[in-house]
Short mmCIF file of C-alpha atoms in Angstrom, two decimals:
data_model
loop_
_atom_site.label_atom_id
_atom_site.label_comp_id
_atom_site.label_asym_id
_atom_site.label_seq_id
_atom_site.Cartn_x
_atom_site.Cartn_y
_atom_site.Cartn_z
CA MET A 1 318.27 115.78 183.25
CA VAL A 2 317.48 112.31 184.66
CA LYS A 3 314.07 110.96 183.61
CA VAL A 4 312.45 109.23 186.51
CA LEU A 5 309.38 107.05 186.82
CA ILE A 6 307.79 106.24 190.14
CA ALA A 7 305.89 103.02 190.38
CA ASP A 8 304.19 102.28 193.91
CA ASP A 9 300.49 101.11 194.84
CA GLN A 10 300.65 103.35 197.88
CA GLU A 11 299.54 107.05 196.82
CA LEU A 12 301.10 108.36 200.10
CA ILE A 13 304.24 107.24 199.12
CA ARG A 14 304.35 107.63 195.26
CA GLU A 15 303.16 111.28 195.75
CA SER A 16 305.93 112.03 198.25
CA LEU A 17 308.36 110.94 196.27
CA LYS A 18 307.11 112.66 193.24
CA ILE A 19 307.04 115.97 195.16
CA ILE A 20 310.79 115.52 196.70
CA LEU A 21 312.17 114.17 193.13
CA ASP A 22 310.47 116.85 191.09
CA SER A 23 312.20 119.70 193.57
CA LYS A 24 315.71 118.25 192.35
CA PRO A 25 316.87 120.27 189.65
CA ASP A 26 318.76 117.38 187.81
CA ILE A 27 315.61 115.06 187.97
CA GLU A 28 312.50 114.96 185.84
CA VAL A 29 309.49 112.77 187.08
CA THR A 30 308.21 111.52 183.93
CA ASP A 31 305.25 109.78 185.59
CA ALA A 32 303.86 108.20 188.80
CA VAL A 33 301.68 105.09 188.63
CA SER A 34 300.18 102.58 190.66
CA ASP A 35 300.37 99.04 189.15
CA GLY A 36 302.71 96.86 186.87
CA LEU A 37 300.54 97.32 183.76
CA GLU A 38 300.62 101.07 184.07
CA VAL A 39 304.38 100.97 184.52
CA ILE A 40 304.56 99.04 181.20
CA ARG A 41 302.46 101.55 179.29
CA SER A 42 304.34 104.48 180.43
CA VAL A 43 307.60 103.09 179.82
CA ARG A 44 306.29 102.68 176.15
CA GLU A 45 305.16 106.31 176.25
CA LYS A 46 307.69 108.15 177.86
CA ARG A 47 311.03 106.29 177.73
CA PRO A 48 312.34 107.07 181.62
CA ASP A 49 315.89 106.56 182.16
CA ILE A 50 315.24 104.97 185.59
CA ILE A 51 312.09 103.29 187.43
CA LEU A 52 311.70 103.37 191.09
CA LEU A 53 309.83 99.98 191.09
CA ASP A 54 307.43 98.50 193.91
CA ILE A 55 308.29 95.03 194.31
CA ARG A 56 304.65 94.32 195.06
CA MET A 57 302.04 95.98 192.97
CA PRO A 58 298.56 94.98 191.62
CA ARG A 59 298.15 93.19 187.93
CA LEU A 60 301.85 92.85 187.45
CA ASP A 61 304.41 92.61 190.27
CA GLY A 62 307.82 94.27 190.21
CA VAL A 63 309.81 91.01 189.26
CA SER A 64 307.43 90.57 186.29
CA CYS A 65 307.90 94.18 185.16
CA THR A 66 311.54 94.02 185.47
CA LYS A 67 311.71 90.99 183.27
CA ILE A 68 309.73 92.65 180.64
CA ILE A 69 311.21 96.02 180.47
CA LYS A 70 314.68 94.89 180.43
CA GLU A 71 313.81 92.52 177.49
CA GLY A 72 312.33 95.19 175.52
CA TYR A 73 314.48 98.32 176.91
CA PRO A 74 317.80 96.96 178.10
CA ASP A 75 319.06 100.74 178.66
CA ILE A 76 316.28 101.42 181.51
CA LYS A 77 317.74 101.16 184.95
CA ILE A 78 315.27 99.73 187.76
CA ILE A 79 315.95 100.41 191.36
CA ILE A 80 313.56 97.93 193.42
CA LEU A 81 311.73 99.71 196.16
CA THR A 82 310.45 97.52 199.21
CA THR A 83 309.47 97.44 202.72
CA PHE A 84 309.42 93.61 203.00
CA ASP A 85 312.43 91.16 203.41
CA ASP A 86 311.04 89.29 200.25
CA ASP A 87 314.47 87.55 199.22
CA GLU A 88 312.82 85.74 196.30
CA TYR A 89 311.14 88.61 195.03
CA VAL A 90 314.22 90.87 195.10
CA PHE A 91 316.91 88.25 194.03
CA ASN A 92 314.76 87.43 190.77
CA ALA A 93 314.22 91.06 190.13
CA LEU A 94 317.75 91.60 190.52
CA LYS A 95 318.73 88.35 188.20
CA TYR A 96 316.20 89.65 185.54
CA GLY A 97 318.54 93.06 185.48
CA ALA A 98 317.38 95.25 188.03
CA SER A 99 320.36 97.60 189.01
CA GLY A 100 319.50 98.17 192.74
CA TYR A 101 317.42 97.29 195.77
CA LEU A 102 316.60 99.95 198.26
CA LEU A 103 314.16 99.96 201.53
CA LYS A 104 311.58 102.13 201.26
CA GLY A 105 312.79 103.86 204.76
CA ILE A 106 316.07 105.10 203.07
CA SER A 107 316.32 109.13 203.39
CA MET A 108 315.67 111.16 200.29
CA ASP A 109 319.48 112.21 200.07
CA SER A 110 320.55 108.47 200.02
CA LEU A 111 317.70 107.71 197.30
CA VAL A 112 318.83 110.69 195.10
CA GLU A 113 322.48 109.40 195.50
CA ALA A 114 321.24 105.87 194.51
CA ILE A 115 319.40 107.33 191.50
CA ASN A 116 322.62 109.12 190.25
CA THR A 117 324.53 106.25 191.03
CA VAL A 118 322.35 103.86 188.85
CA TYR A 119 322.06 106.44 186.03
CA GLN A 120 325.89 106.04 185.91
CA GLY A 121 325.86 102.58 185.39
CA GLN A 122 326.47 101.17 188.71
CA ALA A 123 324.32 98.95 191.11
CA MET A 124 323.28 100.10 194.30
CA ILE A 125 322.36 97.28 196.97
CA ASN A 126 321.26 98.07 200.34
CA PRO A 127 324.22 96.99 202.53
CA ASP A 128 321.88 94.84 204.98
CA ILE A 129 321.44 92.62 202.33
CA ALA A 130 324.68 92.33 200.37
CA SER A 131 325.76 89.20 201.89
CA LYS A 132 322.28 87.84 200.95
CA VAL A 133 322.72 88.43 197.07
CA LEU A 134 326.09 86.95 197.37
CA LYS A 135 324.45 83.56 198.65
CA PHE A 136 321.81 83.76 195.96
CA PHE A 137 324.23 84.27 193.22
CA SER A 138 326.28 81.02 194.84
CA LYS A 139 322.79 79.25 194.77
CA LEU A 140 322.16 80.01 191.00
CA ALA A 141 326.05 78.74 190.24
CA VAL A 142 324.96 75.45 191.87
CA ASN A 143 321.53 75.16 190.29
CA ASN A 144 323.40 75.83 186.89
CA GLU A 145 321.55 78.88 185.90
CA THR A 146 325.03 79.96 184.80
CA ILE A 147 325.85 82.42 182.29
CA HIS A 148 327.96 81.65 178.90
CA VAL A 149 330.73 83.37 177.91
CA PRO A 150 332.95 82.25 174.91
CA VAL A 151 336.33 80.93 175.53
CA GLU A 152 337.99 83.51 173.30
CA ASN A 153 336.38 86.61 175.24
CA ILE A 154 337.51 85.20 178.52
CA LYS A 155 341.17 85.10 176.97
CA MET A 156 340.93 88.80 176.85
CA ILE A 157 340.57 89.72 180.12
CA THR A 158 343.72 90.93 181.85
CA LYS A 159 345.23 90.39 185.42
CA ASN A 160 343.91 93.57 186.89
CA GLU A 161 340.58 92.91 185.10
CA TRP A 162 340.40 89.47 187.01
CA THR A 163 341.03 91.28 190.21
CA ILE A 164 338.15 93.45 189.48
CA ILE A 165 335.82 90.58 188.99
CA LYS A 166 336.85 88.60 191.94
CA GLU A 167 335.87 91.95 194.11
CA VAL A 168 332.36 92.10 192.14
CA SER A 169 331.78 88.25 192.93
CA LYS A 170 332.10 89.10 196.60
CA GLY A 171 329.29 91.48 196.29
CA LYS A 172 331.48 94.73 196.58
CA SER A 173 330.30 98.07 195.24
CA ASN A 174 332.87 100.29 193.19
CA LYS A 175 333.48 102.40 196.17
CA GLU A 176 334.46 99.25 197.99
CA ILE A 177 336.63 97.88 195.30
CA ALA A 178 338.45 101.15 195.14
CA LYS A 179 339.23 101.56 198.48
CA ASP A 180 340.46 97.81 198.91
CA LEU A 181 342.57 98.02 195.59
CA SER A 182 344.03 101.62 196.08
CA PHE A 183 342.01 102.64 192.93
CA SER A 184 339.70 105.76 192.15
CA GLU A 185 336.04 105.01 191.67
CA GLY A 186 336.52 106.29 187.85
CA THR A 187 339.05 103.74 187.41
CA VAL A 188 336.97 100.82 188.84
CA ARG A 189 333.98 102.00 186.75
CA ASN A 190 336.22 102.04 183.63
CA TYR A 191 337.51 98.51 184.42
CA LEU A 192 334.09 97.25 184.87
CA SER A 193 332.91 98.68 181.52
CA ASN A 194 335.66 97.25 179.71
CA ILE A 195 335.19 93.72 181.42
CA LEU A 196 331.31 93.70 180.66
CA ASP A 197 332.14 94.96 176.75
CA LYS A 198 334.69 91.83 176.62
CA LEU A 199 332.60 89.32 178.02
CA GLU A 200 329.49 90.42 176.44
CA LEU A 201 327.43 90.49 179.86
CA ARG A 202 324.68 92.88 180.64
CA ASP A 203 325.88 93.99 184.19
CA ARG A 204 327.45 93.55 187.22
CA THR A 205 324.67 91.06 188.28
CA GLN A 206 325.18 88.61 185.35
CA LEU A 207 328.90 89.10 185.94
CA ALA A 208 328.81 88.00 189.36
CA ILE A 209 326.65 85.13 188.48
CA TRP A 210 329.06 84.05 185.84
CA ALA A 211 332.53 84.62 188.10
CA ILE A 212 330.81 82.52 191.03
CA SER A 213 329.80 79.51 188.64
CA ARG A 214 333.46 79.11 187.29
CA GLY A 215 334.57 78.08 191.12
CA GLU A 216 338.05 79.52 190.31
CA LEU A 217 338.14 82.78 192.28
#
């Protein structure tokens, strides 16, 4: 069972998501809350696997929640939900460790797919903003908001792993990478897991920022 916490200040959206997700046999909704402070409380009490997190909420917004949660509970995955084109909010949430960003207009089937994808350790970015995410990573690199990786760790990366890193730095999903390189998605996931372990990085967002900051790909 994937344990999901729903956080949205609009009651209709919050309750609709709860009803739909509770009907799925492999998903358990642990809570449905309306503001950022309730998110933190619920995380401490119920330890969900995934949080569906509205970017704009009272008392504590989605960016601040993401930062606090990922610092205290790095294994919890966060999917940002929004109706806005709030680039700065969304990108900062990704920088602090959110695993995905989806528009609230997404179909329920796609949302369930996103939950399962993120639960398996992958990122889920709305295709409409993939290019914006890449530009944001580039901006972070230019501003020296870089990730430090020891030289000895970098030397452990194989030729195939460098190829995967290059594709991740372009903002591509595992599915796209698998198609382009004629790998299975499982192979790409394994490569990515090994890369993150070797470089001691948290997730593909950190990996992309680090790769772009090197300026060699």
